[in-house]
Short mmCIF file of C-alpha atoms in Angstrom, two decimals:
data_model
loop_
_atom_site.label_atom_id
_atom_site.label_comp_id
_atom_site.label_asym_id
_atom_site.label_seq_id
_atom_site.Cartn_x
_atom_site.Cartn_y
_atom_site.Cartn_z
CA UNK O 153 106.07 23.56 85.46
CA UNK O 154 108.76 24.64 83.08
CA UNK O 155 106.65 26.83 80.75
CA UNK O 156 103.74 29.11 81.33
CA UNK O 157 101.82 31.87 79.70
CA UNK O 158 102.70 34.36 82.44
CA UNK O 159 105.10 34.71 85.34
CA UNK O 160 102.03 35.72 87.50
CA UNK O 161 98.48 34.79 86.73
CA UNK O 162 95.89 36.53 88.92
CA UNK O 163 92.24 35.54 89.32
CA UNK O 164 90.31 38.72 90.21
CA UNK O 165 90.99 42.36 89.49
CA UNK O 166 89.77 43.98 92.79
CA UNK O 167 92.08 45.87 95.07
CA UNK O 168 94.27 42.88 95.80
CA UNK O 169 94.46 41.56 92.25
CA UNK O 170 95.17 44.80 90.41
CA UNK O 171 97.67 45.94 93.02
CA UNK O 172 99.54 42.68 92.55
CA UNK O 173 99.40 43.06 88.78
CA UNK O 174 100.76 46.57 88.76
CA UNK O 175 103.62 45.85 91.19
CA UNK O 176 104.53 42.58 89.44
CA UNK O 177 104.65 44.33 86.05
CA UNK O 178 106.75 47.08 87.59
CA UNK O 179 109.22 44.39 88.70
CA UNK O 180 109.56 43.09 85.18
CA UNK O 181 107.27 40.07 85.46
CA UNK O 182 104.71 39.10 82.80
CA UNK O 183 101.17 39.30 84.19
CA UNK O 184 97.84 37.84 83.23
CA UNK O 185 94.77 39.38 85.04
CA UNK O 186 91.48 37.47 84.86
CA UNK O 187 88.25 39.46 85.64
CA UNK O 188 84.67 38.66 84.91
CA UNK O 189 83.38 42.12 85.81
CA UNK O 190 85.11 45.53 85.81
CA UNK O 191 88.62 46.32 86.83
CA UNK O 192 88.64 47.65 90.47
CA UNK O 193 86.16 45.09 91.82
CA UNK O 194 83.80 45.60 94.75
CA UNK O 195 85.61 48.45 96.29
CA UNK O 196 85.59 50.81 93.26
CA UNK O 197 82.19 49.88 91.84
CA UNK O 198 79.86 48.75 94.67
CA UNK O 199 81.83 49.31 97.88
CA UNK O 200 84.27 51.80 99.32
CA UNK O 201 84.19 54.55 96.67
CA UNK O 202 80.42 54.86 95.91
CA UNK O 203 79.45 54.47 99.59
CA UNK O 204 81.82 57.25 100.62
CA UNK O 205 80.40 59.47 97.80
CA UNK O 206 76.96 58.95 99.33
CA UNK O 207 78.35 59.78 102.79
CA UNK O 208 79.87 63.02 101.48
CA UNK O 209 76.52 63.88 99.94
CA UNK O 210 74.93 63.18 103.31
CA UNK O 211 77.49 65.53 104.97
CA UNK O 212 76.47 68.28 102.54
CA UNK O 213 72.84 67.76 103.37
CA UNK O 214 73.56 68.03 107.11
CA UNK O 215 75.62 71.16 106.51
CA UNK O 216 72.68 72.76 104.63
CA UNK O 217 70.17 71.65 107.27
CA UNK O 218 72.28 72.93 110.20
CA UNK O 219 73.78 75.99 108.48
CA UNK O 220 72.27 78.54 110.86
CA UNK O 221 74.47 77.43 113.72
CA UNK O 222 77.40 78.80 111.62
CA UNK O 223 75.60 82.03 110.82
CA UNK O 224 74.83 80.98 107.30
CA UNK O 225 71.24 81.12 106.08
CA UNK O 226 70.49 78.15 103.84
CA UNK O 227 67.68 75.75 103.47
CA UNK O 228 67.64 72.09 102.47
CA UNK O 229 64.88 71.67 99.80
CA UNK O 230 65.36 67.89 99.59
CA UNK O 231 67.68 65.25 98.30
CA UNK O 232 67.65 64.60 94.53
CA UNK O 233 68.74 60.96 94.32
CA UNK O 234 69.21 61.22 90.58
CA UNK O 235 71.71 64.04 91.15
CA UNK O 236 73.36 62.21 94.03
CA UNK O 237 73.71 59.05 91.90
CA UNK O 238 75.11 61.13 89.02
CA UNK O 239 77.71 62.59 91.29
CA UNK O 240 78.55 59.18 92.82
CA UNK O 241 78.70 57.42 89.40
CA UNK O 242 80.90 60.21 88.01
CA UNK O 243 83.44 59.62 90.76
CA UNK O 244 83.49 55.91 90.08
CA UNK O 245 83.69 56.48 86.30
CA UNK O 246 86.75 58.70 86.53
CA UNK O 247 88.56 56.35 88.84
CA UNK O 248 87.71 53.37 86.64
CA UNK O 249 88.95 55.18 83.51
CA UNK O 250 92.20 56.02 85.30
CA UNK O 251 92.72 52.45 86.52
CA UNK O 252 91.93 51.02 83.07
CA UNK O 253 94.45 53.33 81.47
CA UNK O 254 97.09 52.48 84.10
CA UNK O 255 96.66 48.68 83.66
CA UNK O 256 96.86 49.08 79.86
CA UNK O 257 100.00 51.24 80.02
CA UNK O 258 101.86 48.66 82.15
CA UNK O 259 101.58 45.88 79.54
CA UNK O 260 99.29 43.72 81.74
CA UNK O 261 97.23 41.18 79.80
CA UNK O 262 93.60 41.51 80.87
CA UNK O 263 91.52 38.35 80.20
CA UNK O 264 87.84 39.16 80.38
CA UNK O 265 85.43 36.52 81.51
CA UNK O 266 84.64 34.22 84.35
CA UNK O 267 87.73 32.18 85.31
CA UNK O 268 87.97 28.91 87.10
CA UNK O 269 91.01 27.06 88.38
CA UNK O 270 91.30 23.81 86.33
CA UNK O 271 94.72 22.49 87.08
CA UNK O 272 98.19 23.26 88.41
CA UNK O 273 98.45 27.06 88.27
CA UNK O 274 95.96 26.88 85.42
CA UNK O 275 92.81 28.93 84.82
CA UNK O 276 90.11 28.30 82.18
CA UNK O 277 88.18 31.37 80.90
CA UNK O 278 85.54 30.29 78.39
CA UNK O 279 87.37 28.17 75.88
CA UNK O 280 90.77 29.66 76.74
CA UNK O 281 93.23 27.95 79.17
CA UNK O 282 95.94 30.20 80.66
CA UNK O 283 98.81 29.22 82.93
CA UNK O 284 101.15 30.97 85.31
CA UNK O 285 104.40 30.15 87.00
CA UNK O 286 102.58 31.60 90.08
CA UNK O 287 98.86 31.75 90.65
CA UNK O 288 97.29 34.42 92.82
CA UNK O 289 93.75 33.92 93.99
CA UNK O 290 91.93 37.27 94.48
CA UNK O 291 88.33 36.54 93.81
CA UNK O 292 86.87 38.86 96.45
CA UNK O 293 83.61 38.77 98.40
CA UNK O 294 79.86 39.07 98.14
CA UNK O 295 77.17 40.51 100.41
CA UNK O 296 75.94 37.86 102.78
CA UNK O 297 72.45 37.09 103.91
CA UNK O 298 71.11 34.88 106.76
CA UNK O 299 69.51 31.38 106.43
CA UNK O 300 65.96 31.75 105.33
CA UNK O 301 66.29 35.46 104.50
CA UNK O 302 65.67 35.92 100.85
CA UNK O 303 67.02 39.04 99.10
CA UNK O 304 64.49 40.25 96.55
CA UNK O 305 66.32 43.48 95.55
CA UNK O 306 63.20 45.59 96.05
CA UNK O 307 61.99 45.44 99.69
CA UNK O 308 64.73 43.37 101.11
CA UNK O 309 68.10 44.64 99.76
CA UNK O 310 71.85 44.47 100.12
CA UNK O 311 74.31 47.31 100.08
CA UNK O 312 74.75 46.87 96.32
CA UNK O 313 70.99 47.45 95.75
CA UNK O 314 71.13 50.38 98.20
CA UNK O 315 73.65 52.13 95.95
CA UNK O 316 71.18 52.11 93.05
CA UNK O 317 68.08 53.47 94.87
CA UNK O 318 66.33 56.15 92.81
CA UNK O 319 64.60 57.80 95.81
CA UNK O 320 65.19 58.23 99.55
CA UNK O 321 63.09 55.67 101.43
CA UNK O 322 60.77 57.00 104.10
CA UNK O 323 61.89 54.43 106.55
CA UNK O 324 64.52 51.72 106.69
CA UNK O 325 65.44 48.85 108.96
CA UNK O 326 69.13 48.04 108.84
CA UNK O 327 69.94 44.47 109.75
CA UNK O 328 73.51 44.59 111.12
CA UNK O 329 75.19 47.20 113.19
CA UNK O 330 78.72 46.77 111.80
CA UNK O 331 80.60 49.11 109.51
CA UNK O 332 78.31 48.82 106.44
CA UNK O 333 75.10 48.98 108.46
CA UNK O 334 76.17 52.06 110.41
CA UNK O 335 77.43 53.81 107.31
CA UNK O 336 74.13 53.36 105.45
CA UNK O 337 72.12 54.24 108.52
CA UNK O 338 74.06 57.46 108.78
CA UNK O 339 73.53 58.31 105.07
CA UNK O 340 69.81 57.68 105.18
CA UNK O 341 69.20 59.64 108.36
CA UNK O 342 71.04 62.54 106.85
CA UNK O 343 68.87 62.20 103.72
CA UNK O 344 65.68 62.35 105.87
CA UNK O 345 64.67 58.68 106.39
CA UNK O 346 63.64 57.14 109.65
CA UNK O 347 66.22 54.46 110.55
CA UNK O 348 66.29 51.51 112.93
CA UNK O 349 69.32 49.30 113.26
CA UNK O 350 68.94 45.70 114.53
CA UNK O 351 72.10 44.10 115.87
CA UNK O 352 72.38 40.63 117.53
CA UNK O 353 75.68 41.61 119.31
CA UNK O 354 75.64 43.62 122.47
CA UNK O 355 76.88 46.88 120.80
CA UNK O 356 77.24 48.67 117.47
CA UNK O 357 80.52 48.25 115.66
CA UNK O 358 81.37 45.50 118.04
CA UNK O 359 84.85 45.00 116.49
CA UNK O 360 85.95 48.37 117.77
CA UNK O 361 87.00 49.40 121.24
CA UNK O 362 84.02 49.49 123.60
CA UNK O 363 84.49 53.25 124.27
CA UNK O 364 84.25 53.93 120.54
CA UNK O 365 81.01 51.87 120.31
CA UNK O 366 79.50 53.81 123.21
CA UNK O 367 80.44 57.15 121.63
CA UNK O 368 78.78 56.15 118.34
CA UNK O 369 75.64 54.94 120.08
CA UNK O 370 75.39 58.29 122.00
CA UNK O 371 75.80 60.19 118.73
CA UNK O 372 73.15 58.05 117.01
CA UNK O 373 70.69 58.59 119.86
CA UNK O 374 71.21 62.30 119.50
CA UNK O 375 70.62 62.06 115.69
CA UNK O 376 67.48 60.00 116.51
CA UNK O 377 68.82 56.89 114.72
CA UNK O 378 67.05 54.06 116.60
CA UNK O 379 68.95 50.89 117.31
CA UNK O 380 68.36 47.65 119.11
CA UNK O 381 71.49 45.74 120.25
CA UNK O 382 71.43 42.19 121.69
CA UNK O 383 68.43 41.62 119.41
CA UNK O 384 68.50 38.65 117.06
CA UNK O 385 66.61 38.68 113.74
CA UNK O 386 63.82 36.13 113.53
CA UNK O 387 62.01 36.69 110.21
CA UNK O 388 60.74 39.17 107.67
CA UNK O 389 57.54 39.35 105.62
CA UNK O 390 56.62 41.79 102.88
CA UNK O 391 53.64 44.04 103.40
CA UNK O 392 51.53 46.26 101.21
CA UNK O 393 53.80 49.21 102.14
CA UNK O 394 57.08 47.53 102.77
CA UNK O 395 58.46 45.01 105.31
CA UNK O 396 57.59 43.67 108.76
CA UNK O 397 60.59 42.40 110.68
CA UNK O 398 60.23 40.09 113.61
CA UNK O 399 62.99 40.30 116.24
CA UNK O 400 63.64 38.78 119.66
CA UNK O 401 64.54 40.79 122.73
CA UNK O 402 67.04 39.78 125.41
CA UNK O 403 64.24 38.31 127.55
CA UNK O 404 62.93 36.18 124.66
CA UNK O 405 59.98 38.32 123.76
CA UNK O 406 59.20 38.82 120.10
CA UNK O 407 58.18 42.09 118.49
CA UNK O 408 57.53 43.39 114.95
CA UNK O 409 59.17 46.48 113.34
CA UNK O 410 57.84 47.82 110.10
CA UNK O 411 59.51 50.01 107.45
CA UNK O 412 59.66 50.64 103.72
CA UNK O 413 62.92 48.68 103.23
CA UNK O 414 65.08 46.17 104.96
CA UNK O 415 68.85 46.53 104.32
CA UNK O 416 70.70 43.25 105.03
CA UNK O 417 74.19 44.28 106.19
CA UNK O 418 75.41 41.21 108.02
CA UNK O 419 78.86 41.09 106.47
CA UNK O 420 80.49 39.77 103.37
CA UNK O 421 81.34 36.18 102.42
CA UNK O 422 84.32 34.90 100.33
CA UNK O 423 83.65 34.51 96.64
CA UNK O 424 85.22 31.06 96.24
CA UNK O 425 82.40 28.67 95.48
CA UNK O 426 82.70 26.82 92.22
CA UNK O 427 86.03 28.30 91.29
CA UNK O 428 87.99 24.99 91.54
CA UNK O 429 90.12 25.89 94.60
CA UNK O 430 89.30 22.81 96.57
CA UNK O 431 89.70 20.63 93.53
CA UNK O 432 93.39 21.49 93.26
CA UNK O 433 93.84 20.88 96.97
CA UNK O 434 93.78 24.35 98.40
CA UNK O 435 92.95 24.30 102.13
CA UNK O 436 89.68 26.01 102.87
CA UNK O 437 87.64 26.86 105.94
CA UNK O 438 83.99 27.84 105.56
CA UNK O 439 84.62 29.14 102.07
CA UNK O 440 87.77 31.14 103.05
CA UNK O 441 91.18 30.27 101.59
CA UNK O 442 93.76 29.54 104.31
CA UNK O 443 97.06 31.26 103.75
CA UNK O 444 100.17 31.97 105.83
CA UNK O 445 101.72 35.30 106.77
CA UNK O 446 103.28 35.36 103.34
CA UNK O 447 99.90 34.87 101.66
CA UNK O 448 100.92 31.40 100.58
CA UNK O 449 98.36 28.60 100.39
CA UNK O 450 99.32 24.97 101.04
CA UNK O 451 99.64 24.38 97.27
CA UNK O 452 103.03 25.19 95.84
CA UNK O 453 103.08 28.38 93.82
CA UNK O 454 99.50 29.41 94.76
CA UNK O 455 98.87 32.62 96.75
CA UNK O 456 95.72 34.17 98.07
CA UNK O 457 94.95 37.83 98.90
CA UNK O 458 92.09 40.05 99.95
CA UNK O 459 88.62 39.20 101.24
CA UNK O 460 88.93 35.52 100.57
CA UNK O 461 91.65 35.22 103.27
CA UNK O 462 90.44 35.17 106.96
CA UNK O 463 90.87 38.56 108.53
CA UNK O 464 89.86 42.15 107.97
CA UNK O 465 87.83 42.49 104.79
CA UNK O 466 89.26 45.85 103.81
CA UNK O 467 90.34 47.09 100.35
CA UNK O 468 93.68 48.55 101.69
CA UNK O 469 94.51 45.12 103.31
CA UNK O 470 93.99 43.39 99.94
CA UNK O 471 95.90 46.15 98.13
CA UNK O 472 98.93 45.76 100.42
CA UNK O 473 98.80 41.97 100.22
CA UNK O 474 98.78 42.21 96.50
CA UNK O 475 101.95 44.30 96.54
CA UNK O 476 103.53 41.90 99.04
CA UNK O 477 102.86 38.91 96.88
CA UNK O 478 104.27 40.53 93.77
CA UNK O 479 107.42 41.38 95.66
CA UNK O 480 107.68 37.90 97.22
CA UNK O 481 107.46 36.24 93.82
CA UNK O 482 110.11 38.67 92.54
CA UNK O 483 112.42 37.52 95.33
CA UNK O 484 112.52 40.75 97.26
CA UNK O 485 111.70 39.04 100.60
CA UNK O 486 109.22 41.69 101.88
CA UNK O 487 108.38 41.94 105.51
CA UNK O 488 105.00 40.26 106.33
CA UNK O 489 102.04 42.53 106.97
CA UNK O 490 101.10 43.18 110.65
CA UNK O 491 97.38 42.65 110.68
CA UNK O 492 97.00 44.81 113.76
CA UNK O 493 98.74 47.63 112.02
CA UNK O 494 96.01 47.82 109.33
CA UNK O 495 93.98 50.99 109.96
CA UNK O 496 90.18 50.64 110.33
CA UNK O 497 87.66 53.41 109.60
CA UNK O 498 83.83 53.59 109.83
CA UNK O 499 82.77 56.58 107.77
CA UNK O 500 79.59 57.35 109.67
CA UNK O 501 78.69 60.71 111.31
CA UNK O 502 80.73 60.75 113.49
CA UNK O 503 83.53 58.67 112.19
CA UNK O 504 85.33 55.93 114.09
CA UNK O 505 89.01 55.13 113.29
CA UNK O 506 91.44 52.78 114.96
CA UNK O 507 94.65 50.83 114.67
CA UNK O 508 96.30 48.34 116.99
CA UNK O 509 94.71 46.71 120.01
CA UNK O 510 91.42 47.55 121.75
CA UNK O 511 91.65 47.95 125.56
CA UNK O 512 90.24 44.48 126.34
CA UNK O 513 92.63 42.81 123.87
CA UNK O 514 95.60 44.80 125.27
CA UNK O 515 94.70 43.75 128.83
CA UNK O 516 94.49 40.13 127.69
CA UNK O 517 97.87 40.29 126.07
CA UNK O 518 99.81 42.40 128.62
CA UNK O 519 97.62 41.96 131.77
CA UNK O 520 95.23 44.61 133.21
CA UNK O 521 98.13 46.06 135.23
CA UNK O 522 100.49 45.99 132.23
CA UNK O 523 98.76 48.70 130.27
CA UNK O 524 97.86 52.37 130.61
CA UNK O 525 95.11 54.22 128.76
CA UNK O 526 94.42 57.91 128.20
CA UNK O 527 91.39 59.56 126.60
CA UNK O 528 91.73 63.09 125.23
CA UNK O 529 88.42 64.82 124.56
CA UNK O 530 88.09 66.70 121.34
CA UNK O 531 86.49 69.45 123.36
CA UNK O 532 89.95 70.73 123.93
CA UNK O 533 90.78 70.81 120.18
CA UNK O 534 90.23 74.07 118.38
CA UNK O 535 89.54 72.74 114.90
CA UNK O 536 87.03 70.13 116.30
CA UNK O 537 85.21 72.99 117.97
CA UNK O 538 85.13 74.89 114.67
CA UNK O 539 83.66 71.85 113.02
CA UNK O 540 81.21 71.43 115.96
CA UNK O 541 82.19 67.75 116.32
CA UNK O 542 82.54 65.77 119.50
CA UNK O 543 84.67 62.69 120.23
CA UNK O 544 88.02 61.64 121.51
CA UNK O 545 91.43 60.18 121.00
CA UNK O 546 92.01 57.15 123.15
CA UNK O 547 95.54 55.82 123.54
CA UNK O 548 96.55 52.47 124.93
CA UNK O 549 100.16 51.73 125.74
CA UNK O 550 102.17 48.98 127.32
CA UNK O 551 103.16 50.27 130.77
CA UNK O 552 106.41 52.25 130.35
CA UNK O 553 106.36 50.96 126.78
CA UNK O 554 105.10 51.76 123.20
CA UNK O 555 101.61 52.76 122.19
CA UNK O 556 99.75 49.57 121.19
CA UNK O 557 96.33 51.00 120.31
CA UNK O 558 94.88 54.26 118.98
CA UNK O 559 91.17 54.86 118.82
CA UNK O 560 89.50 57.94 117.44
CA UNK O 561 85.87 59.16 117.30
CA UNK O 562 84.70 62.39 115.63
CA UNK O 563 83.90 63.86 112.27
CA UNK O 564 86.82 63.52 109.82
CA UNK O 565 89.05 61.59 112.30
CA UNK O 566 89.60 58.98 109.52
CA UNK O 567 92.05 61.50 108.12
CA UNK O 568 94.16 61.20 111.30
CA UNK O 569 94.65 57.43 111.12
CA UNK O 570 97.76 57.70 108.98
CA UNK O 571 99.86 59.22 111.78
CA UNK O 572 98.25 56.81 114.28
CA UNK O 573 99.28 53.95 112.06
CA UNK O 574 102.91 55.21 112.07
CA UNK O 575 102.88 55.66 115.83
CA UNK O 576 101.63 52.06 116.28
CA UNK O 577 103.83 50.44 113.59
CA UNK O 578 107.03 52.14 114.58
CA UNK O 579 106.40 51.23 118.24
CA UNK O 580 106.55 54.85 119.38
CA UNK O 581 106.42 55.77 123.04
CA UNK O 582 104.35 58.76 124.17
CA UNK O 583 107.64 60.52 124.87
CA UNK O 584 108.69 60.07 121.20
CA UNK O 585 105.49 61.71 119.85
CA UNK O 586 105.09 64.51 122.40
CA UNK O 587 107.93 66.73 121.01
CA UNK O 588 106.60 66.52 117.43
CA UNK O 589 105.08 69.83 116.18
CA UNK O 590 101.51 69.56 115.04
CA UNK O 591 100.03 72.43 112.95
CA UNK O 592 97.47 74.64 114.56
CA UNK O 593 94.53 74.63 114.31
CA UNK O 594 94.07 71.11 113.08
CA UNK O 595 92.37 68.00 114.36
CA UNK O 596 95.80 66.39 114.01
CA UNK O 597 96.80 68.40 117.13
CA UNK O 598 94.52 66.14 119.16
CA UNK O 599 96.91 63.23 118.58
CA UNK O 600 99.79 65.47 119.70
CA UNK O 601 97.93 66.61 122.83
CA UNK O 602 96.95 63.11 123.67
CA UNK O 603 100.56 61.98 123.59
CA UNK O 604 101.56 65.00 125.62
CA UNK O 605 99.11 63.96 128.27
CA UNK O 606 100.17 60.37 128.15
CA UNK O 607 103.80 61.52 128.52
CA UNK O 608 102.86 63.28 131.71
CA UNK O 609 102.61 66.91 130.49
CA UNK O 610 98.99 67.61 129.60
CA UNK O 611 98.20 71.00 128.26
CA UNK O 612 94.71 71.38 126.66
CA UNK O 613 93.53 68.24 128.55
CA UNK O 614 91.40 68.04 131.71
CA UNK O 615 92.26 65.45 134.31
#
């Protein structure tokens, strides 16, 4: 291809697509950005941002309900979902306005409409055909369901429907005990609903370290959030008052659980169907686009980023991949992204955050005798006591070597994952972190104390 409309043509303006567009423009490349919906994609409009706004509203509700333990007399008169939605939508609107202005100011050409790849680095949008010297596939993901499970948007809903509810349901069954399921379960319990989580795997948030899963399960029991793990879903029927869900126990016995709503939170699938990827020869696997560590597909000049690429479906992963691709196209030879160095956070109450290897994965990689672990209880952390949160910092290191995994449980620990990421990514030893000064009183001190203990000089830590 000797001529093209753009240096970089991007299909999809979610976290990966718009980050690629902004960085490419910054590097002096001409950019075309195709988007059928709104700039910002799933994360901004029906994912990360609105769900975290709901979670903050839930935290406020809990604070009002439990205020007497802090010596403050307050009452929770109820949750006004119209007000909650107004607050949530206001956050989204302001961020969307800012992003729109940013894209416009960078000279990026936004092509509105549903795009489809129709040739060599060529995308057709309506009756318009645009080409790029490089094509970046960033078409995102959708909320999945299970075979035979029909989403009606009223009784049986996805997370996108859940964000638009106009009232708090009296009772909810959450199908799926992963990040999305646990976050919505946490929100609805704080808002006053009765919640039951159904999970086919042996534990909640099964992708996390087992200790983190157990801690979350203990906290959910204390909050009276019911959950059934190792319990496959069988079927659902609608009733006069809601839904009746049939599940199967570990011993093969079936039982029925009833509630007002069923939230289907069984993960997200890649939005690639019908977009012409396979027709131009892009290698695929179960709908995902296969790409190497440099985000290159098997087709010359075609890259893929974000949720359509196998791996963690996280906005910040797609964002960083988008930046990487722009720099790669510009000839800057950026360093490939370490997937294990991508921080992971579940924003439930309490939060779970992690980076690097879980204990079982570390033992598989280095051998059970080749690793050391240390768990520092937040009971020894002053700020956590002030916040009345429980949890821990768990460190995993290669014996006499660097820290290869950091796992955190407790309210607000997601804010600590930045330092944890640096510790992992810079291959720090406990002895490197122990001398660093952590402000007092902060939860951040817990990371410092954990590394002091791992370095053999525990202070506020019990053996």
